[in-house]
mmCIF file of C-alpha atoms in Angstrom:
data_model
loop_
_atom_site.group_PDB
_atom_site.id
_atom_site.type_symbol
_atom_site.label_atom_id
_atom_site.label_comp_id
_atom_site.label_asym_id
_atom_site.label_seq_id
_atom_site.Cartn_x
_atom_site.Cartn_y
_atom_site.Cartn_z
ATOM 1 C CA UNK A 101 -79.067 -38.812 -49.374
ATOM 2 C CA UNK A 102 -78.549 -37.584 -53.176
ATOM 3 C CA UNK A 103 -78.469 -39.488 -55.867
ATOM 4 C CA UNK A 104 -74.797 -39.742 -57.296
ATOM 5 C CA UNK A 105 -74.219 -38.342 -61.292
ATOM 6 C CA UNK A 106 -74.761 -41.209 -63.606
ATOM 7 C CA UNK A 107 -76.739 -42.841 -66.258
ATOM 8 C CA UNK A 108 -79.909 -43.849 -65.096
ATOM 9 C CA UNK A 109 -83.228 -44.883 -67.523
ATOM 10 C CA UNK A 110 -84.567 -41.448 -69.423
ATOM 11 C CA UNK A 111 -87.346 -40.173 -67.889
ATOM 12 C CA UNK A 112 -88.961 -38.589 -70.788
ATOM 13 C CA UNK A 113 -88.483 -42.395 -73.013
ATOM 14 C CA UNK A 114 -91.140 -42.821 -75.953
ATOM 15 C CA UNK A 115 -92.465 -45.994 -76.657
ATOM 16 C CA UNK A 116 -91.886 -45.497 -80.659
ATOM 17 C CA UNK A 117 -87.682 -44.853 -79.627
ATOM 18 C CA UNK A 118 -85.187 -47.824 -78.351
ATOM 19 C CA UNK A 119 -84.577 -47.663 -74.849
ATOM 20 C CA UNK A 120 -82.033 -44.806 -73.610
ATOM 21 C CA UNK A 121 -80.101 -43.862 -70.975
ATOM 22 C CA UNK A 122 -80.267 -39.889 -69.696
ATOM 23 C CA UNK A 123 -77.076 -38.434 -67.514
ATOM 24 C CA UNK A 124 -77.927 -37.129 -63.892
ATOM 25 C CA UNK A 125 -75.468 -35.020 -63.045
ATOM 26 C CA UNK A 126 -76.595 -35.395 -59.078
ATOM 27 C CA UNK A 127 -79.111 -32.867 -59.067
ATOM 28 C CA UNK A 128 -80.976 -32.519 -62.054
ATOM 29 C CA UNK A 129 -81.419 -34.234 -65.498
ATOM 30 C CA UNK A 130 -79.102 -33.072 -68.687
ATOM 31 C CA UNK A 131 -79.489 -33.233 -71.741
ATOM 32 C CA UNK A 132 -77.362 -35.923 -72.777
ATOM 33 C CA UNK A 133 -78.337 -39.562 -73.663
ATOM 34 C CA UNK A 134 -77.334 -42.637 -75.134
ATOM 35 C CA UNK A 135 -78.617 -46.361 -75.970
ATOM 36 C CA UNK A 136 -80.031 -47.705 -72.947
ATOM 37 C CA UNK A 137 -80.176 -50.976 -71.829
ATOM 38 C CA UNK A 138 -84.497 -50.920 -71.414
ATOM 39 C CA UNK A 139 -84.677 -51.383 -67.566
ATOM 40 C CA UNK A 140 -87.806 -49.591 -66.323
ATOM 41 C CA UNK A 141 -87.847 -47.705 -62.899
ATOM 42 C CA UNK A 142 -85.086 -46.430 -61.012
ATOM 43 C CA UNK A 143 -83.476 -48.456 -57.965
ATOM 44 C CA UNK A 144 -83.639 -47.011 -54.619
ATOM 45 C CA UNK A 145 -81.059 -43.774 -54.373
ATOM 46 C CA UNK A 146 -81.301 -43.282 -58.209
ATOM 47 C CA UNK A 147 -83.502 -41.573 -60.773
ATOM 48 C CA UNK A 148 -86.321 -43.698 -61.665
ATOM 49 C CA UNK A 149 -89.636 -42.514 -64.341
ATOM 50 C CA UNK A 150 -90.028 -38.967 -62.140
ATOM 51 C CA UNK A 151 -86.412 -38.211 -61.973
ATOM 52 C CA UNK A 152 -87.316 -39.017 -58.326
ATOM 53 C CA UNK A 153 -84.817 -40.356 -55.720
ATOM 54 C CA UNK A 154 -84.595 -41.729 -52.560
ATOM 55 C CA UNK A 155 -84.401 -39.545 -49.617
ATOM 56 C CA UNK A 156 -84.202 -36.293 -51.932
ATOM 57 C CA UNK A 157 -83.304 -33.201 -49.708
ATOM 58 C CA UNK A 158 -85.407 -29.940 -49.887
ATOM 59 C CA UNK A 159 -84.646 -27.150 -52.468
ATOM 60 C CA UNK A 160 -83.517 -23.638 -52.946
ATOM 61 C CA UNK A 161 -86.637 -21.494 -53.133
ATOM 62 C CA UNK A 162 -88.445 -23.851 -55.165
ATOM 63 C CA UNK A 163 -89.658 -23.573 -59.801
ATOM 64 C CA UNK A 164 -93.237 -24.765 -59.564
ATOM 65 C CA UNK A 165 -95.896 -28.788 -50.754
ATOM 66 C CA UNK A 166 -96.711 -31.606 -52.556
ATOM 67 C CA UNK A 167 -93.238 -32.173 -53.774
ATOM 68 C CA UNK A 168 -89.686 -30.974 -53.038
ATOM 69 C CA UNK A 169 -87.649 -29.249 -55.781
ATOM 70 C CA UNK A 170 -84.147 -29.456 -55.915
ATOM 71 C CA UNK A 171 -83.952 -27.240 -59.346
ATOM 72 C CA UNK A 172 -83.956 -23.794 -59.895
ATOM 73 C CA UNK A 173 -84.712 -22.255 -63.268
ATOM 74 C CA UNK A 174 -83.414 -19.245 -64.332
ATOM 75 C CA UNK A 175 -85.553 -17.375 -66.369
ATOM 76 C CA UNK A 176 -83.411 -14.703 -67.652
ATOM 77 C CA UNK A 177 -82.743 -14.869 -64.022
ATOM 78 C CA UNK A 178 -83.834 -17.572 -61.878
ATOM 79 C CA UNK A 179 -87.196 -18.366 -62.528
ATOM 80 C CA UNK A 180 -87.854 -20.982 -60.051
ATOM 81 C CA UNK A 181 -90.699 -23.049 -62.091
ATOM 82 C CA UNK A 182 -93.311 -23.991 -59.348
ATOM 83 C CA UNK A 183 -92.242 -21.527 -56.862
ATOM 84 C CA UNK A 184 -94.397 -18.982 -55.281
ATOM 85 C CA UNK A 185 -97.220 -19.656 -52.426
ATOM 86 C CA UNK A 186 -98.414 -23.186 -51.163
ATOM 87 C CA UNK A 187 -101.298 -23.109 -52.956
ATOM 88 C CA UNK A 188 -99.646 -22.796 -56.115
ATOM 89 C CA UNK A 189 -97.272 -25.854 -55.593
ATOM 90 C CA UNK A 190 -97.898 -28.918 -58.369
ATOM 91 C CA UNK A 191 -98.820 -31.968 -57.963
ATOM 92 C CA UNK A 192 -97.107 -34.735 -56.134
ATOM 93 C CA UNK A 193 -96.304 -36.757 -59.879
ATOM 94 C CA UNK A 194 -94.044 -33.796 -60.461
ATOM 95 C CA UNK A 195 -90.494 -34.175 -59.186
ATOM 96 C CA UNK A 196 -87.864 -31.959 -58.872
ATOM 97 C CA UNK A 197 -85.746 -33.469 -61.239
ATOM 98 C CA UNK A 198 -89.077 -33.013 -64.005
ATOM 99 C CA UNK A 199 -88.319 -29.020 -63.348
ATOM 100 C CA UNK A 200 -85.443 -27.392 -65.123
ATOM 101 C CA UNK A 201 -82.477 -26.804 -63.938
ATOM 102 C CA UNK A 202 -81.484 -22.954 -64.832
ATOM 103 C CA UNK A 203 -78.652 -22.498 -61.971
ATOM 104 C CA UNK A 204 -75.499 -25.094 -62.424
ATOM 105 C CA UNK A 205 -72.426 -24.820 -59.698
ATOM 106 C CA UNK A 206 -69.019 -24.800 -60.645
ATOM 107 C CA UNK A 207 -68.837 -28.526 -59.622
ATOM 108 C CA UNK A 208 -71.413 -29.807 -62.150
ATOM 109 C CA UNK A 209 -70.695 -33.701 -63.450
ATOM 110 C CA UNK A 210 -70.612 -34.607 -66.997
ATOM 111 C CA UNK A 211 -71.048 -38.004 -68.423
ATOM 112 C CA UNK A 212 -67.963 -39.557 -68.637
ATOM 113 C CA UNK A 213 -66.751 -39.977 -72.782
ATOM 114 C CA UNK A 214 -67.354 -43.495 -74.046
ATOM 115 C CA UNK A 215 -68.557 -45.381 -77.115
ATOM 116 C CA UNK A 216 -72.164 -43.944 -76.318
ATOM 117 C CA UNK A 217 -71.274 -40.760 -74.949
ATOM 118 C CA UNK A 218 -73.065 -37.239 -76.607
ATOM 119 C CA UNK A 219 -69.857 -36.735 -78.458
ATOM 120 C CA UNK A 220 -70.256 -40.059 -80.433
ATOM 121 C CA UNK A 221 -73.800 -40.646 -80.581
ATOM 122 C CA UNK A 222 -75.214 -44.077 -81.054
ATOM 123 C CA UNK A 223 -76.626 -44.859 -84.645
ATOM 124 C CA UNK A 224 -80.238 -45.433 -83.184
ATOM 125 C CA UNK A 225 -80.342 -42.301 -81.310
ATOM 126 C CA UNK A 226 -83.983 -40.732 -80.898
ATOM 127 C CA UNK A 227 -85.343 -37.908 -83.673
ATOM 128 C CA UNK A 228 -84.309 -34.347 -82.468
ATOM 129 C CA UNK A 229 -86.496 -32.763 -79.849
ATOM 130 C CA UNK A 230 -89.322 -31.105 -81.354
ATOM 131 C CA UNK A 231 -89.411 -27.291 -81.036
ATOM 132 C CA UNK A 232 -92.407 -26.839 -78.681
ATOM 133 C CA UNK A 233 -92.261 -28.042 -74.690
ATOM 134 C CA UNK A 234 -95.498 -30.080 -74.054
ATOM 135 C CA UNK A 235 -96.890 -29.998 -70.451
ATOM 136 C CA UNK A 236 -99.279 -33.758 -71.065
ATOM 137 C CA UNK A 237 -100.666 -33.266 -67.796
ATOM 138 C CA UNK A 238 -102.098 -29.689 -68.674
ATOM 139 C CA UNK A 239 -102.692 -30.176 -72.751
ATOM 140 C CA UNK A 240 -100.285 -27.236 -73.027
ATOM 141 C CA UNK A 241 -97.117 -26.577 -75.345
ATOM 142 C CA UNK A 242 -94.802 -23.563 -75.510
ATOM 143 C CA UNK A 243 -92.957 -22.919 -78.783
ATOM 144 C CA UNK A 244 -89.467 -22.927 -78.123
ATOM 145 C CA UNK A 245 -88.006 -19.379 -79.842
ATOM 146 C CA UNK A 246 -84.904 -19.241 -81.761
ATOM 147 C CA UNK A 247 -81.643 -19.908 -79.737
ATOM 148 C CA UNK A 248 -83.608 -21.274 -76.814
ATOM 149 C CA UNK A 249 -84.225 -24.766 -75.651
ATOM 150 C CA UNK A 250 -86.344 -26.614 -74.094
ATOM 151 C CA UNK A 251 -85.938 -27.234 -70.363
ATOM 152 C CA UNK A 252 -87.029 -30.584 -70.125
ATOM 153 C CA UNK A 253 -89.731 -32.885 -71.292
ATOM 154 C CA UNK A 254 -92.483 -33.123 -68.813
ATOM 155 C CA UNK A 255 -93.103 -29.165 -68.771
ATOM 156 C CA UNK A 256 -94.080 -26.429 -71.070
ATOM 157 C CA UNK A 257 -90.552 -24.174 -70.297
ATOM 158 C CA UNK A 258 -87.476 -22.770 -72.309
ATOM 159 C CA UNK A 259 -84.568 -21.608 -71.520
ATOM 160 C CA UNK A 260 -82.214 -18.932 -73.382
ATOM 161 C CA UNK A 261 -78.935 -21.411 -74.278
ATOM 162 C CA UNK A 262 -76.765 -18.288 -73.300
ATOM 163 C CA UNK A 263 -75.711 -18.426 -69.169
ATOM 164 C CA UNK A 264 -73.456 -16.502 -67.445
ATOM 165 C CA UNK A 265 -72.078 -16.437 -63.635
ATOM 166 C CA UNK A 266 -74.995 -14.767 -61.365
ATOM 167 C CA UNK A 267 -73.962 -11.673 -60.351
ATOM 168 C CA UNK A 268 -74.732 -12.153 -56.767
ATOM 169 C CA UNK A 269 -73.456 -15.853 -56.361
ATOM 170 C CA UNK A 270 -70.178 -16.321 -54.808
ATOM 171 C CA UNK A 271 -70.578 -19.911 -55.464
ATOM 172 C CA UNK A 272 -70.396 -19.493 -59.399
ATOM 173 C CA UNK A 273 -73.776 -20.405 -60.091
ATOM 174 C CA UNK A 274 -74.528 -19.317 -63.800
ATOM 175 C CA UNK A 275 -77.982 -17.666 -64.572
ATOM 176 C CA UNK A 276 -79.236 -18.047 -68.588
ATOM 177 C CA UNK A 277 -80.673 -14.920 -69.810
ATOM 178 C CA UNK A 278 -83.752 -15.481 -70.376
ATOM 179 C CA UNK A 279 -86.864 -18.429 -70.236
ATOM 180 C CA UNK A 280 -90.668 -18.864 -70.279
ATOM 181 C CA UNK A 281 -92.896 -21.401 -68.172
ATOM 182 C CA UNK A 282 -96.700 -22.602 -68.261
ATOM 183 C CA UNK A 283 -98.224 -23.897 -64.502
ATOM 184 C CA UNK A 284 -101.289 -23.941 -63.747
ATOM 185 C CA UNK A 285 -102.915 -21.651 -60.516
ATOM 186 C CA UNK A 286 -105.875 -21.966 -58.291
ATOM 187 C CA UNK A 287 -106.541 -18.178 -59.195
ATOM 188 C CA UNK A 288 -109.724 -17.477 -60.953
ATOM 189 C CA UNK A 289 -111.423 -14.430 -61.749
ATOM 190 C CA UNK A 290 -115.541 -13.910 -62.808
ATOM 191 C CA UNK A 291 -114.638 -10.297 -64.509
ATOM 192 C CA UNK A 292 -112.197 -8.334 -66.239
ATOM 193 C CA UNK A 293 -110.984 -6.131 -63.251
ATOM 194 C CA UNK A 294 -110.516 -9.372 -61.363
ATOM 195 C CA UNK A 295 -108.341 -10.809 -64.415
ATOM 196 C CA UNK A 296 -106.502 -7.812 -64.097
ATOM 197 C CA UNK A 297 -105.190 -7.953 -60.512
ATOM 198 C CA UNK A 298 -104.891 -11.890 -60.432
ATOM 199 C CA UNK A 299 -102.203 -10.954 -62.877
ATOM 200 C CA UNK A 300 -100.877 -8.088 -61.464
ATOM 201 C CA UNK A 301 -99.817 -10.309 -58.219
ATOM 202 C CA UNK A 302 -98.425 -13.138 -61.065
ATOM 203 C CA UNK A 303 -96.025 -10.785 -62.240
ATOM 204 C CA UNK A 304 -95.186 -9.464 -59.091
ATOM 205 C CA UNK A 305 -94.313 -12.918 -57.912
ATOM 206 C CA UNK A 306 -92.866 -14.024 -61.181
ATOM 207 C CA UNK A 307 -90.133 -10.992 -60.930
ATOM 208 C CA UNK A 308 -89.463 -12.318 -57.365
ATOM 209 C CA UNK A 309 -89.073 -15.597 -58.408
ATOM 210 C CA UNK A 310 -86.835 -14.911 -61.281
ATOM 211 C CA UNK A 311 -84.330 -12.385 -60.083
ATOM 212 C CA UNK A 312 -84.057 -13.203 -56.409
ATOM 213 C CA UNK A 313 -81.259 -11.300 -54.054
ATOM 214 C CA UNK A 314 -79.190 -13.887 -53.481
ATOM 215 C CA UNK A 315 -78.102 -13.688 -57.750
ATOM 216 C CA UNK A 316 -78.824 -10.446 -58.396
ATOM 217 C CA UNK A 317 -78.207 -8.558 -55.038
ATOM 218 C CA UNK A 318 -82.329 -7.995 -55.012
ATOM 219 C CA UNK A 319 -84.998 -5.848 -56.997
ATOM 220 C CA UNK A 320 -84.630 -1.712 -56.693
ATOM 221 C CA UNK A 321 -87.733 -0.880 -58.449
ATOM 222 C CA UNK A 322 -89.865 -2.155 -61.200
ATOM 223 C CA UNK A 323 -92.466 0.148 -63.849
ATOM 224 C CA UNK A 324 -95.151 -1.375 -65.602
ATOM 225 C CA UNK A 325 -94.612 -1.207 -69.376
ATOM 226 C CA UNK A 326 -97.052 -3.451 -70.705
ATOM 227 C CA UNK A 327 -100.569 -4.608 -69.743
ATOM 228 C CA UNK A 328 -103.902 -4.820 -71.211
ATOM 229 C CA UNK A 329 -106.286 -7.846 -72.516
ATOM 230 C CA UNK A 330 -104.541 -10.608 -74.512
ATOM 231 C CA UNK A 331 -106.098 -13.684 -76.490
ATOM 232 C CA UNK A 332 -104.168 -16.811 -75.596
ATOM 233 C CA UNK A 333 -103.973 -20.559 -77.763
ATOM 234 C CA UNK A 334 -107.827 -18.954 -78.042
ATOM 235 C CA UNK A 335 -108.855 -17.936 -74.826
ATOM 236 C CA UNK A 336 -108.963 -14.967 -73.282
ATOM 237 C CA UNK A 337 -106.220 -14.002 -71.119
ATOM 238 C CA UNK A 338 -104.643 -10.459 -69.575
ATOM 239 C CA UNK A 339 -101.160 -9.707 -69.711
ATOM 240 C CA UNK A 340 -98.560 -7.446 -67.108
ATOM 241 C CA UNK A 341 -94.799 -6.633 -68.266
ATOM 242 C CA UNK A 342 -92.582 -5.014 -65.688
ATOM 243 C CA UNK A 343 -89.423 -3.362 -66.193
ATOM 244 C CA UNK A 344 -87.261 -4.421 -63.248
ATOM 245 C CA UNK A 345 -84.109 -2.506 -61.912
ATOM 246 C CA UNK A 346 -82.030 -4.917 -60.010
ATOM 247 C CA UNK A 347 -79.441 -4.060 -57.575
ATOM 248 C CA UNK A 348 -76.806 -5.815 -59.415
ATOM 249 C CA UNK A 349 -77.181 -5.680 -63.150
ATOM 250 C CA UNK A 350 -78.357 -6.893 -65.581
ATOM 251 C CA UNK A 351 -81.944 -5.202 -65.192
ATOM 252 C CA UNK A 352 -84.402 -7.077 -66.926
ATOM 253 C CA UNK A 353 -88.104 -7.342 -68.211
ATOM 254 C CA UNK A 354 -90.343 -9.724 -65.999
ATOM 255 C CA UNK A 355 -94.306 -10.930 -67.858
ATOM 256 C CA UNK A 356 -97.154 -13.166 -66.755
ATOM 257 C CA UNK A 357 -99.807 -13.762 -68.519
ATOM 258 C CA UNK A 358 -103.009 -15.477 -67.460
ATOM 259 C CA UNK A 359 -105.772 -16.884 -69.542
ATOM 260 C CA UNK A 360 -108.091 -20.237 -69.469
ATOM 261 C CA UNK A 361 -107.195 -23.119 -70.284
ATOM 262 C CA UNK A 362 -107.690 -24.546 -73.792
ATOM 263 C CA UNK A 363 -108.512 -27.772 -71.844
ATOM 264 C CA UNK A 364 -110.721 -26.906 -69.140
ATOM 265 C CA UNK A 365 -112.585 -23.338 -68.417
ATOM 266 C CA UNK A 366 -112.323 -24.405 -65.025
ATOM 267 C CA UNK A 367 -108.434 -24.231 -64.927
ATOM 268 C CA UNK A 368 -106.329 -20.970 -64.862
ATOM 269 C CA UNK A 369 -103.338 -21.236 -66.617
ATOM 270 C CA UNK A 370 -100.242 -18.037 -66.068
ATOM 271 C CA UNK A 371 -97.028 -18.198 -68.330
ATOM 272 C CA UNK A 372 -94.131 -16.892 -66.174
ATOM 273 C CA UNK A 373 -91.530 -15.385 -68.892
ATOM 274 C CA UNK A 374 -88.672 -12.900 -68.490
ATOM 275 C CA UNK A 375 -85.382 -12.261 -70.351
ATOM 276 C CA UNK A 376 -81.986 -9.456 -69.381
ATOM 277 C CA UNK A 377 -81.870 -6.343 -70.709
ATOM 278 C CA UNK A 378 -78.289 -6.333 -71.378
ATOM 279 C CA UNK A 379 -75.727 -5.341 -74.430
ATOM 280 C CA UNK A 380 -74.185 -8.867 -74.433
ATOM 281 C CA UNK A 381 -74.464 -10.170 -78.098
ATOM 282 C CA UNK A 382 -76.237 -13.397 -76.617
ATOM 283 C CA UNK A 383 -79.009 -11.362 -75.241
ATOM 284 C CA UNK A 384 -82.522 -12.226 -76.443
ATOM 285 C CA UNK A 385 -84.699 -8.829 -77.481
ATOM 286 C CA UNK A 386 -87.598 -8.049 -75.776
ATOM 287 C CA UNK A 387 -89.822 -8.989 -78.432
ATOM 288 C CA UNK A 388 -89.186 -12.743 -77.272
ATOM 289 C CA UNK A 389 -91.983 -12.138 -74.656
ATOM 290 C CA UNK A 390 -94.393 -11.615 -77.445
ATOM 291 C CA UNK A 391 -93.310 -14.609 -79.155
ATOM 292 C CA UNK A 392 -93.935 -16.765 -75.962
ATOM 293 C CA UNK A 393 -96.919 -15.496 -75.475
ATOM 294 C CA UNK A 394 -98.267 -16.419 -79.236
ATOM 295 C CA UNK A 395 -96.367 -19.845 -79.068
ATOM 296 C CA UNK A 396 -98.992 -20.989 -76.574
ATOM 297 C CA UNK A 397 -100.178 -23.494 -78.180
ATOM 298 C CA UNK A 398 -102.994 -26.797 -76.852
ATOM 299 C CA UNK A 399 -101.434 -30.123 -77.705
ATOM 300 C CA UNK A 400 -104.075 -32.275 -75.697
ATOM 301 C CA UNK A 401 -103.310 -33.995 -72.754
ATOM 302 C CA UNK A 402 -101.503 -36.956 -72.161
ATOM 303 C CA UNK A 403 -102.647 -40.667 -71.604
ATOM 304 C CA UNK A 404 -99.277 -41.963 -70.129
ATOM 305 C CA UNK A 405 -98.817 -39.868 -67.216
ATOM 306 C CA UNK A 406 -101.986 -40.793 -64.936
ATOM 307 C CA UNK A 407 -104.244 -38.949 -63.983
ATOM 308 C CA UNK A 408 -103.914 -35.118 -62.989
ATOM 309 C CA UNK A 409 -103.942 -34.759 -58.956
ATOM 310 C CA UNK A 410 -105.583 -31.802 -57.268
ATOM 311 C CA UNK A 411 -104.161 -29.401 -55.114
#
């Protein structure tokens, strides 16, 4: 059972704001709102505080199991935030509605245009989103760059606000052109050599991830361009770029970087970031790599979301 499109209670509501309403478009969260009417938790079959609903099918290769996805995000292909291995799955408090949603069919609902619709805002409307994406279960913000946004409001991810149909999708998915997320991994390493190769596989998995076959026909070949030691929001970290030929263009250039976290030298944090190489004027340079990586930035952890579940 899915969750039909419709206004449900905002996930991401702040106590300091009025109560508002978010649009579900029936598979992930958008980013339009209006004045809500302050009801708390979702009803069975619709969003409630997680985005979560009722009898929520499994997803498409999975972002970020303790949870199924129903999002994919694109990161300048589809990075698919919480994807990868088992062990790197999150924890059961995220839903799949928390993950961005970088791949939108053809059929995607919009709210419908009324008094409180995002065309005529309501006069108590919340402050604009701030410009970094806070993770308050990892104490971890990404600064969003320049003609990005961010994805949602429970992780640290951006997207590139320029999409386009996937090359490889005869659905008409679309595919932005570029995005950056922060998860945490049970990787770990005790020297440099082992930092080296724990990121080595990141990448490796990040360029899977983000430019899969079925929207970009698959990945010919990659070179490495980039790698070497990297300090990260203050701790140390190690960095791998590829350059990835895909079957189906655009080619594009695929990071990770991994470092400690600012919160916890026990925890291994990896941003997964990628953008096109293409000659479209919305294309993002490569240089907006380098500016994830030195938006990292600790913002503490939250005290609203309970507390952080091991996997």
């Amino acid at each position: 059972m899915t969750t039909p499109p419709g206004w449900y209670p905002d996930p991401g509501q702040t106590p300091q704001h009025p109560p508002q309403e978010r649009w579900w478009d029936g598979s992930a969260w958008t980013s339009h709102t209006r004045s809500g009417t302050g009801t708390g938790a979702g009803t069975a079959g619709q969003p409630g505080r997680n985005g979560a609903a009722a009898g929520r099918g499994p997803l498409i290769a999975g972002i970020l199991g303790a949870v199924v996805l129903t999002a994919a995000l694109a990161l300048g292909g589809v990075l698919l935030l919480g994807g990868g291995s088992d062990e790197e799955k999150p924890e059961a408090a995220r839903s799949s509605s928390s993950e961005p949603d970088r791949s939108k069919g053809k059929g995607e609902s919009a709210p419908p245009e009324d008094e409180d619709s995002p065309s005529n805002p309501p006069s108590d409307s919340p402050s604009p989103i701030p410009r970094v994406a806070r993770d308050p279960l990892l104490g971890i913000g990404l600064t969003v760059p320049d003609g990005w946004q961010r994805a949602n409001d429970h992780n640290a991810a951006a997207l590139s606000k320029s999409a386009y149909r996937c090359p490889a999708d005869s659905a008409g998915k679309k595919c932005v052109r570029g995005g950056g997320f922060i998860k945490e991994t049970r990787g770990s390493w005790s020297d440099d050599d082992e930092l080296r190769e724990l990121t080595e596989a990141q990448v490796a998995k990040n360029a899977k991830a983000s430019y899969p076959k079925k929207s970009y026909g698959g990945i010919t070949s990659h070179k490495v361009v980039e790698s070497g030691a990297v300090t990260v929001a203050g701790e140390k970290g190690y960095r791998v770029r590829w350059r990835v030929k895909n079957k189906l263009k655009p080619d594009a250039y695929v990071e990770a970087v991994v470092f400690r976290s600012p919160e916890s030298s026990a925890s291994t944090l990896v941003l997964w970031s990628s953008v096109d190489m293409a000659d479209a004027e919305d294309a993002s340079p490569v240089s907006v790599l380098d500016d994830l990586r030195k938006g990292v930035v600790a913002t503490g952890t939250g005290q609203d979301e309970g507390p952080r579940k091991t996997v």
